[in-house]
Amino acid sequence: MGLEISDVSLHYGRKQILKHINLQVAAGEILTLFGPSGVGKTTILKLIAGMQPLQSGALDFRGDFSQERTILVLQDFWLFPHMTVFENIAFGLKVRHVNTTQIAQQVQAMITILKLQGLADHFPDQLSGGQQQRVALARAIVLKPKLLLLDEPFASLDSSLRQKMHQLLLELQQQYHFGVILVTHDRDEAFELSDRLAVLIDGEIQQIGTPQTIYEQPQTRQVAAFIGGMNFLAGIIQGQQFQFESQEITVVNPNQLTGPVQLVIPYEVAASLSHSGIQAEIVSLQWQPSGVLAHLRVGQQTLVLTNIQGELHPGEVVYLQFGANLQVVAN
Amino acid sequence: MKRTSTLLLACFLVALPLVVLLLWTVATQWLYPALVPQQFGGKVLGQMLQEPNFWPAVLNSFVIALATTVVTLLIAMPAAKVLATQHFMSQRLLTFMIYLPFILPAIAIVTSTQMLFIQWHLTGTFTGIILSHTYFTLPYAMQIILESYRKMGQGYALTAKSLGAKPWQILRTITWPLMAPGIATAAGLTFIVSLSQYLPTFFIGGGKIMTLPLILLPYANNGRFGLASAYSVVFLLVTMIGVLLLKQLIGGWHHGLRN
């Protein structure tokens, strides 16, 4: 059960939008397409939904997945302005010629679940942003989709509302067990909601993995730079041994790189004080809600870390051990 | 206060020519320098109604304008839909092409069309006149409907499609109601433009099919202001009835629409 996308490419004239995209989504999984704007994330959703013809490659819907049971929710909701909330939610059932009593029942159930009571006769322009978002979700979920395609669904909401909507989406997903492909360029949203994350840059999938893997072991410098909040430590790699600033540590080297490389150390990776590891001098400390932000000096290079366990003092020289396997990427 | 007086002035400026028209229609004698006619009567109206071509002209004008509106919309709506979403042509070239019928001199178009239509046996037929009118009404309708499409965006139709609607369901429940104000405006304008056409009706109709402008213009040219005014009033009434009818037909469907 699920959807397999294999070797999908797309051109607009001479411009290549998508390059050999391979993806799988399983039932009940949330897969996030994460990347800067204009890299073809929305285009992938449109291809899957059948809104745009496939130029090359294949979509393979398996088990009870199908294009008919795949619903695309576009950015900005696009609630039909001439229909009430009730009519909007009922739209998909109506075009399927479901009988009126059943429509009324199912729409009423959606209204209750999405807390839209009392708004059934309102028109979209009388709703708040959060309410509009919930109607858009209700309109899709009432059709019992197997796969929900969400294009930047929470981009227009303020951050506290966004948090609530994330929670609601996870609840709905638990209850109705649909797969989700979510498009976003918001890092926190991607990390919070995804089972797996596909980083899309320049029409190409750079890396697919769990949010933790992507954060701690980005495959390429591009991925690391796009995720942001990363230190890059220049040095030389030989096998697993990374030499930098007359120090040497053991790192992960999945791409079998040799010679000059960059060690990636995320700002928020867990670090602890020890008797061995990377030797660094604490330059300054700054309090933040998420932890103390430490600026450190490693030889000629600098590091920023926010998640160091232990007592820190400016000017002190410490040895740092990291809670994750650090990885090198090509320059 | 200032607003009201501006409004009154506007009303007055619009109403003044209309009042003169109405006065001419009911005057039997109106000589210089009188401000209003010296004698009133139904002579002009009677003369107009007795004209054997009067009722056929009213009916022909109405039918031709209505048919032109239908044909124009049938062409403009799908064309605008494609053009609003296309990427292969620049918007400037597109606008230029839409306005081409305005740029080319009408008389050149009409005479060359007439030669073609003679070969195709379309002269002296309603079909011929309706087609030639459509040529002149399309730019208006295209521009308005194209703008409506652009303003509406593709999101509603895409969403409806994703929710499982078939193309005709999308047209009936989404595109048509949302575009109704724009379509009604385009239809009204098309009706008015078609109703006012003189040249194509004259050339393509070959005098066999009479319409209101064909009767009205000679009277106006010959200084018979009474009859010309009476016909103008009828012309105005037909226009208003047509536009209101179209507005009712098209606009009546979007009962739920706000804004």
XYZ file of C-alpha atoms in Angstrom:
590
model
C 0.000 0.000 0.000
C 1.232 3.409 -0.874
C 2.562 5.463 -3.724
C 5.841 5.003 -5.523
C 7.153 7.778 -7.713
C 9.927 6.594 -9.984
C 12.256 8.586 -12.160
C 9.927 11.539 -12.699
C 11.457 14.411 -14.667
C 9.821 17.566 -15.982
C 10.834 20.288 -18.429
C 9.236 23.615 -19.231
C 10.712 24.296 -22.662
C 14.437 24.022 -22.164
C 14.243 24.594 -18.438
C 14.450 21.467 -16.333
C 12.136 21.685 -13.308
C 12.441 18.183 -11.870
C 15.337 15.754 -12.276
C 14.787 12.028 -11.775
C 12.587 12.208 -8.707
C 12.214 8.947 -6.784
C 9.965 8.848 -3.720
C 7.796 6.426 -1.793
C 4.964 7.203 0.586
C 3.475 4.499 2.765
C -0.025 4.421 4.222
C -0.298 6.669 7.238
C 3.105 8.258 6.712
C 3.885 11.965 6.658
C 6.534 12.710 4.074
C 7.702 16.271 3.763
C 9.102 17.865 0.626
C 11.403 20.453 2.065
C 13.270 22.998 0.005
C 13.548 26.634 -1.037
C 10.711 28.208 -3.019
C 10.602 27.639 -6.739
C 12.307 24.238 -6.812
C 9.268 22.364 -8.061
C 7.807 21.093 -4.781
C 4.283 22.159 -5.732
C 4.822 20.734 -9.205
C 5.444 17.294 -7.705
C 2.120 17.533 -5.851
C 0.323 18.578 -9.039
C 1.851 15.657 -10.928
C 0.731 13.216 -8.232
C -2.778 14.702 -8.170
C -3.005 14.471 -11.964
C -3.298 18.242 -12.358
C -0.273 18.241 -14.603
C 0.575 15.617 -17.215
C 3.564 13.386 -16.540
C 6.381 13.879 -19.075
C 8.587 11.005 -18.022
C 8.749 8.528 -15.196
C 5.883 6.747 -13.482
C 3.447 7.012 -10.599
C 2.573 3.680 -9.079
C -0.439 3.704 -6.753
C -0.512 0.475 -4.780
C -3.193 -1.288 -2.765
C -6.140 1.003 -2.077
C -4.144 4.083 -3.018
C -5.278 5.733 -6.261
C -5.255 9.130 -7.896
C -9.003 9.437 -7.179
C -8.359 8.938 -3.481
C -5.544 11.474 -3.502
C -6.620 14.999 -2.632
C -4.579 18.126 -3.178
C -5.059 21.058 -0.814
C -3.477 24.104 -2.420
C -1.791 26.951 -0.647
C -4.229 29.757 0.327
C -7.081 27.219 0.793
C -9.172 28.356 -2.219
C -12.474 27.957 -0.393
C -15.275 28.521 -2.891
C -16.378 32.072 -2.017
C -19.938 31.649 -3.265
C -20.618 28.615 -1.089
C -21.222 28.364 2.630
C -18.962 26.353 4.915
C -21.435 23.477 4.672
C -21.529 23.642 0.858
C -17.754 23.846 0.678
C -17.307 20.718 2.785
C -20.091 18.949 0.896
C -18.651 19.792 -2.526
C -16.676 16.591 -3.128
C -19.562 14.411 -1.953
C -22.033 16.315 -4.113
C -20.044 15.890 -7.324
C -19.878 12.186 -6.489
C -23.708 12.169 -6.284
C -23.804 10.952 -2.690
C -27.394 11.189 -1.408
C -28.424 14.229 0.580
C -28.959 12.548 3.939
C -25.523 10.986 3.855
C -23.953 14.277 2.805
C -25.633 16.036 5.731
C -24.420 13.361 8.151
C -20.836 13.277 6.958
C -20.497 17.045 6.712
C -21.964 17.433 10.190
C -19.435 14.921 11.519
C -16.581 16.899 9.938
C -17.930 20.145 11.353
C -17.868 18.614 14.829
C -14.411 17.059 14.504
C -12.863 20.251 13.145
C -14.681 22.442 15.675
C -16.580 24.453 13.101
C -19.904 24.331 14.960
C -22.141 27.305 14.308
C -20.262 28.267 11.159
C -22.072 25.991 8.683
C -24.010 28.859 7.097
C -21.122 31.305 7.057
C -19.326 32.259 3.878
C -15.526 31.934 3.641
C -14.922 35.677 3.832
C -16.577 35.693 7.254
C -14.067 33.197 8.665
C -10.701 33.698 10.366
C -7.550 32.244 8.817
C -7.568 29.264 11.157
C -11.228 28.553 10.449
C -10.612 28.746 6.706
C -7.757 26.296 7.105
C -10.001 23.886 9.008
C -12.721 24.113 6.347
C -10.112 23.368 3.665
C -8.996 20.293 5.627
C -12.586 19.201 6.288
C -13.445 19.525 2.603
C -10.611 17.127 1.754
C -10.885 14.679 4.665
C -14.643 14.190 4.308
C -13.786 12.278 1.125
C -11.731 9.753 3.147
C -8.567 10.182 1.102
C -5.736 7.662 1.256
C -3.202 10.332 0.445
C -3.436 14.018 1.256
C -1.203 16.455 -0.604
C -0.722 19.652 1.376
C 0.973 22.622 -0.285
C 2.358 25.020 2.325
C -0.852 24.560 4.309
C 0.109 26.627 7.323
C 2.194 29.330 5.684
C -0.392 32.067 6.118
C -1.125 31.378 9.790
C 0.611 33.030 12.736
C 2.948 30.860 14.754
C 0.704 29.981 17.723
C -2.142 29.050 15.385
C 0.309 27.050 13.303
C 1.248 24.997 16.366
C -2.419 24.173 16.982
C -2.947 23.242 13.352
C 0.089 20.930 13.444
C -1.444 19.152 16.414
C -4.827 18.957 14.685
C -3.291 17.524 11.525
C -1.488 14.845 13.523
C -4.736 13.968 15.346
C -6.710 13.755 12.115
C -3.992 11.683 10.542
C -4.081 9.254 13.482
C -7.853 9.018 13.273
C -8.248 8.622 9.508
C -4.905 7.037 8.781
C -4.153 8.816 5.529
C -0.699 9.330 4.097
C 0.458 12.932 3.732
C 2.887 14.594 1.392
C 3.522 17.996 2.866
C 5.299 20.775 1.046
C 6.978 23.375 3.182
C 9.980 25.651 3.379
C 9.565 26.077 7.129
C 12.266 24.114 8.949
C 10.477 23.787 12.276
C 7.303 22.621 10.571
C 9.239 20.050 8.567
C 10.981 18.715 11.671
C 7.850 18.691 13.791
C 5.447 16.942 11.431
C 7.502 14.621 9.259
C 8.090 10.919 9.566
C 10.529 11.359 6.733
C 11.948 14.401 5.040
C 12.971 14.779 1.403
C 15.234 17.767 0.805
C 14.638 19.159 -2.672
C 17.125 21.636 -4.112
C 17.439 22.602 -7.787
C 14.778 20.117 -8.877
C 16.684 17.231 -7.353
C 16.153 15.230 -4.202
C 19.364 15.742 -2.261
C 18.566 13.533 0.696
C 15.707 11.542 2.199
C 15.671 10.542 5.841
C 14.168 11.054 9.266
C 14.267 14.606 10.545
C 16.998 13.620 13.002
C 19.221 12.082 10.318
C 18.774 15.072 8.057
C 19.645 17.445 10.878
C 22.597 15.536 12.283
C 23.985 14.019 9.101
C 23.183 16.190 6.094
C 24.618 14.529 2.993
C 25.832 17.590 1.184
C 26.917 21.082 2.005
C 23.831 22.386 0.133
C 21.465 20.434 2.372
C 23.278 21.572 5.484
C 23.255 25.176 4.325
C 19.551 25.075 3.482
C 18.598 23.599 6.835
C 20.629 26.356 8.416
C 22.083 26.688 11.882
C 25.130 24.604 10.995
C 28.821 25.024 11.792
C 31.284 24.016 9.118
C 34.755 23.050 10.339
C 37.365 22.824 7.582
C 39.903 19.997 7.683
C 41.335 16.926 5.983
C 39.686 13.513 5.974
C 41.422 10.170 5.637
C 39.171 7.164 6.129
C 37.298 7.978 9.366
C 39.975 10.287 10.712
C 39.298 14.019 10.434
C 42.275 16.307 10.997
C 41.766 19.992 11.687
C 43.664 22.726 13.503
C 46.267 20.161 14.686
C 43.537 18.024 16.247
C 42.154 14.695 15.111
C 38.771 13.001 15.771
C 36.846 10.041 14.396
C 33.838 10.961 12.239
C 31.378 9.392 9.810
C 32.369 9.453 6.149
C 29.594 7.722 4.175
C 30.633 9.199 0.833
C 34.239 7.902 1.212
C 35.632 11.384 0.787
C 39.343 12.060 0.967
C 41.331 15.271 1.240
C 39.945 18.683 2.241
C 36.339 18.513 3.555
C 33.996 20.235 5.988
C 32.812 18.731 9.245
C 29.157 19.581 9.890
C 28.213 20.402 13.484
C 24.583 21.549 13.943
C 24.131 24.428 16.438
C 21.641 22.448 18.492
C 23.358 19.041 18.573
C 23.792 17.701 22.104
C 27.347 18.307 23.367
C 28.939 17.504 26.715
C 32.182 18.444 28.450
C 34.750 15.658 28.603
C 38.489 14.927 28.819
C 38.828 14.231 25.114
C 37.162 15.324 21.875
C 37.286 18.654 20.128
C 39.340 21.179 22.017
C 37.776 24.626 22.029
C 38.037 27.931 23.864
C 34.834 29.587 25.059
C 34.731 33.114 23.632
C 31.328 34.260 24.854
C 28.057 33.024 26.351
C 24.596 34.382 25.725
C 21.353 33.354 27.393
C 18.490 32.216 25.145
C 15.155 30.520 25.903
C 16.340 27.306 24.245
C 19.668 27.190 26.133
C 22.912 29.062 26.427
C 24.340 30.146 23.093
C 28.085 29.601 23.188
C 30.613 31.071 20.776
C 33.755 28.945 20.747
C 37.116 29.135 19.032
C 38.756 26.090 17.533
C 42.195 27.157 16.320
C 41.490 29.783 13.680
C 37.859 28.725 13.249
C 34.707 29.467 15.253
C 31.817 27.313 16.439
C 28.307 28.161 17.658
C 26.615 25.654 19.977
C 23.407 25.997 21.983
C 23.091 22.626 23.667
C 26.225 22.101 25.790
C 25.660 20.216 29.049
C 27.657 21.478 32.010
C 28.986 24.634 33.611
C 30.627 27.021 31.149
C 32.844 30.024 31.759
C 34.139 32.496 29.173
C 37.844 32.118 28.454
C 37.885 28.474 29.558
C 39.312 25.734 27.299
C 37.057 22.680 27.104
C 36.901 19.311 25.362
C 33.589 18.558 23.644
C 31.974 15.196 22.979
C 28.892 15.102 20.736
C 25.708 13.061 21.168
C 25.455 12.332 17.456
C 27.821 10.937 14.861
C 29.238 13.960 13.113
C 29.674 13.758 9.395
C 31.898 15.335 6.765
C 30.691 16.793 3.487
C 32.580 17.833 0.395
C 33.740 21.446 0.194
C -23.694 68.351 0.445
C -20.920 68.715 -2.122
C -21.281 65.042 -2.958
C -24.997 65.360 -3.534
C -24.625 68.366 -5.808
C -21.944 66.586 -7.867
C -24.281 63.638 -8.178
C -27.161 65.855 -9.254
C -24.961 67.543 -11.839
C -23.930 64.138 -13.217
C -27.572 63.065 -13.391
C -28.479 66.261 -15.151
C -25.699 65.882 -17.734
C -26.756 62.309 -18.477
C -30.466 63.090 -18.479
C -30.367 66.228 -20.614
C -29.842 64.547 -24.011
C -32.411 61.930 -23.045
C -34.963 64.600 -22.218
C -34.337 66.262 -25.574
C -34.812 62.894 -27.295
C -38.097 62.343 -25.480
C -39.285 65.863 -26.299
C -38.523 65.397 -29.999
C -40.463 62.151 -29.919
C -43.655 63.780 -28.670
C -43.295 67.130 -30.482
C -45.261 68.060 -33.559
C -43.835 71.548 -33.775
C -40.553 72.749 -32.281
C -39.132 75.840 -33.938
C -36.276 78.160 -33.007
C -35.948 79.836 -30.497
C -38.465 77.955 -28.329
C -36.935 76.090 -25.385
C -39.646 73.411 -25.451
C -41.812 72.282 -28.348
C -44.738 74.534 -29.262
C -47.054 71.628 -29.984
C -47.204 68.130 -28.609
C -48.750 65.044 -30.193
C -48.362 61.441 -31.195
C -47.760 62.112 -34.874
C -44.098 61.020 -34.884
C -44.786 57.912 -32.873
C -47.636 57.005 -35.186
C -45.428 57.512 -38.193
C -42.778 55.275 -36.711
C -45.195 52.492 -35.808
C -46.746 52.572 -39.268
C -43.420 52.077 -40.944
C -43.614 48.536 -42.367
C -40.014 47.850 -41.371
C -40.434 48.974 -37.760
C -41.346 45.738 -36.004
C -39.102 43.537 -38.206
C -36.189 45.904 -37.458
C -36.796 45.762 -33.706
C -37.074 42.000 -33.789
C -34.075 41.536 -36.113
C -31.904 43.838 -34.017
C -32.823 41.994 -30.852
C -32.333 38.513 -32.305
C -29.051 39.383 -34.027
C -27.635 41.052 -30.911
C -28.690 38.156 -28.707
C -27.285 35.552 -31.091
C -24.063 37.549 -31.464
C -23.778 37.604 -27.685
C -24.180 33.826 -27.472
C -21.654 33.175 -30.271
C -19.188 35.694 -28.808
C -19.376 34.119 -25.354
C -19.030 30.625 -26.796
C -15.785 31.704 -28.475
C -14.472 34.079 -25.815
C -14.911 31.859 -22.760
C -12.819 28.852 -23.789
C -10.340 31.103 -25.629
C -9.882 33.299 -22.570
C -9.453 30.239 -20.377
C -6.600 28.970 -22.524
C -5.023 32.394 -22.959
C -5.219 33.245 -19.258
C -3.085 30.236 -18.356
C -0.744 30.015 -21.350
C 2.980 30.665 -21.196
C 4.011 30.403 -24.850
C 2.960 33.900 -25.898
C 3.881 37.200 -24.281
C 1.015 39.124 -22.709
C 1.738 42.138 -24.925
C 1.460 40.106 -28.113
C -1.741 38.597 -26.770
C -3.264 41.993 -26.007
C -2.224 43.217 -29.448
C -3.929 40.271 -31.118
C -7.119 40.745 -29.147
C -7.300 44.406 -30.103
C -6.443 43.772 -33.758
C -10.082 44.204 -34.907
C -9.992 47.735 -33.476
C -6.706 48.639 -35.113
C -7.631 47.523 -38.622
C -10.083 49.904 -40.346
C -13.602 48.502 -40.108
C -14.537 49.427 -43.672
C -11.605 47.409 -45.079
C -12.569 44.408 -43.000
C -16.224 44.682 -43.915
C -15.684 44.982 -47.667
C -13.232 42.104 -47.806
C -15.515 40.028 -45.580
C -18.365 40.809 -47.928
C -16.421 39.408 -50.904
C -15.702 36.209 -48.995
C -19.250 35.934 -47.702
C -20.648 36.316 -51.241
C -18.635 33.251 -52.253
C -19.827 31.384 -49.183
C -23.448 32.485 -49.768
C -23.562 34.183 -46.394
C -24.583 37.656 -47.572
C -28.179 38.535 -46.821
C -28.332 35.877 -44.103
C -28.610 36.161 -40.349
C -25.605 33.849 -40.006
C -23.489 36.232 -42.077
C -24.513 39.278 -40.058
C -24.043 37.501 -36.731
C -20.556 36.333 -37.747
C -19.512 39.785 -38.889
C -20.848 41.340 -35.666
C -18.994 38.756 -33.630
C -15.746 39.919 -35.216
C -16.302 43.392 -33.777
C -17.632 42.319 -30.374
C -14.966 39.717 -29.580
C -12.270 42.177 -28.424
C -14.594 43.622 -25.764
C -15.737 40.238 -24.516
C -12.247 38.712 -24.658
C -10.658 41.487 -22.657
C -13.293 41.414 -19.918
C -13.456 37.623 -19.618
C -9.685 37.267 -19.784
C -9.376 39.716 -16.915
C -12.036 37.799 -14.959
C -10.118 34.568 -15.469
C -6.864 36.151 -14.365
C -8.513 37.652 -11.315
C -10.153 34.364 -10.378
C -6.937 32.368 -10.739
C -6.637 28.651 -11.326
C -6.881 27.596 -7.700
C -10.663 27.166 -7.522
C -10.836 25.004 -10.635
C -7.797 22.940 -9.590
C -9.241 22.441 -6.120
C -12.614 21.410 -7.552
C -10.862 18.992 -9.876
C -8.890 17.512 -7.033
C -12.099 17.083 -5.034
C -13.377 14.940 -7.894
C -15.457 17.333 -10.011
C -15.757 16.591 -13.722
C -15.008 19.447 -16.165
C -18.688 20.272 -16.740
C -19.345 20.207 -12.988
C -16.454 22.643 -12.503
C -17.897 24.915 -15.181
C -21.410 24.778 -13.752
C -20.689 25.026 -10.035
C -17.411 26.954 -9.841
C -16.236 28.785 -12.948
C -19.614 30.047 -14.133
C -20.892 31.408 -10.819
C -17.553 32.988 -9.942
C -17.207 34.529 -13.381
C -20.885 35.502 -13.658
C -20.338 39.208 -12.929
C -17.610 39.393 -15.566
C -19.551 37.314 -18.064
C -22.691 39.404 -17.535
C -20.693 42.578 -18.174
C -19.123 41.070 -21.287
C -22.529 39.875 -22.505
C -24.161 43.262 -21.918
C -21.383 45.083 -23.718
C -21.461 42.605 -26.604
C -25.202 43.091 -26.908
C -24.861 46.873 -27.018
C -21.984 46.819 -29.507
C -23.804 44.374 -31.767
C -27.012 46.381 -31.598
C -25.177 49.538 -32.684
C -23.419 47.989 -35.688
C -24.220 49.748 -38.942
C -21.472 48.961 -41.452
C -21.392 45.148 -41.263
C -25.184 44.901 -41.165
C -25.452 47.191 -44.161
C -22.812 45.416 -46.271
C -23.325 41.791 -45.257
C -27.109 42.084 -44.914
C -27.261 43.674 -48.345
C -30.423 45.589 -47.412
C -32.425 42.393 -47.063
C -32.245 42.355 -43.289
C -33.304 45.578 -41.603
C -32.114 46.568 -38.152
C -32.722 49.688 -36.069
C -29.450 51.496 -36.968
C -30.171 50.958 -40.688
C -33.471 52.855 -40.360
C -32.299 55.358 -37.777
C -29.192 56.694 -39.496
C -30.817 57.992 -42.705
C -33.414 59.897 -40.658
C -30.729 61.474 -38.507
C -28.701 62.384 -41.605
C -31.695 63.975 -43.314
C -32.554 66.191 -40.389
C -35.748 64.387 -39.491
C -35.024 64.744 -35.808
C -38.490 63.715 -34.654
C -38.351 60.272 -36.252
C -34.659 59.849 -35.497
C -35.362 60.619 -31.839
C -38.295 58.238 -31.708
C -36.124 55.465 -33.114
C -33.364 56.355 -30.679
C -35.764 55.952 -27.787
C -36.813 52.548 -29.101
C -33.139 51.738 -29.562
C -32.473 52.628 -25.933
C -35.412 50.528 -24.742
C -34.272 47.492 -26.731
C -30.746 47.918 -25.339
C -31.987 48.140 -21.784
C -34.298 45.167 -22.129
C -31.498 43.090 -23.675
C -28.881 44.020 -21.101
C -31.247 43.478 -18.185
C -32.339 40.148 -19.637
C -28.720 39.018 -19.999
C -27.854 40.216 -16.503
C -30.843 38.306 -15.144
C -29.966 35.145 -17.080
C -26.283 35.129 -16.194
C -26.095 37.013 -12.933
C -29.147 35.319 -11.441
C -27.196 32.150 -10.814
C -24.696 33.457 -8.344
C -27.150 33.861 -5.495
C -24.665 32.832 -2.808
C -21.890 35.087 -4.017
C -20.595 37.804 -1.723
C -18.425 40.711 -2.792
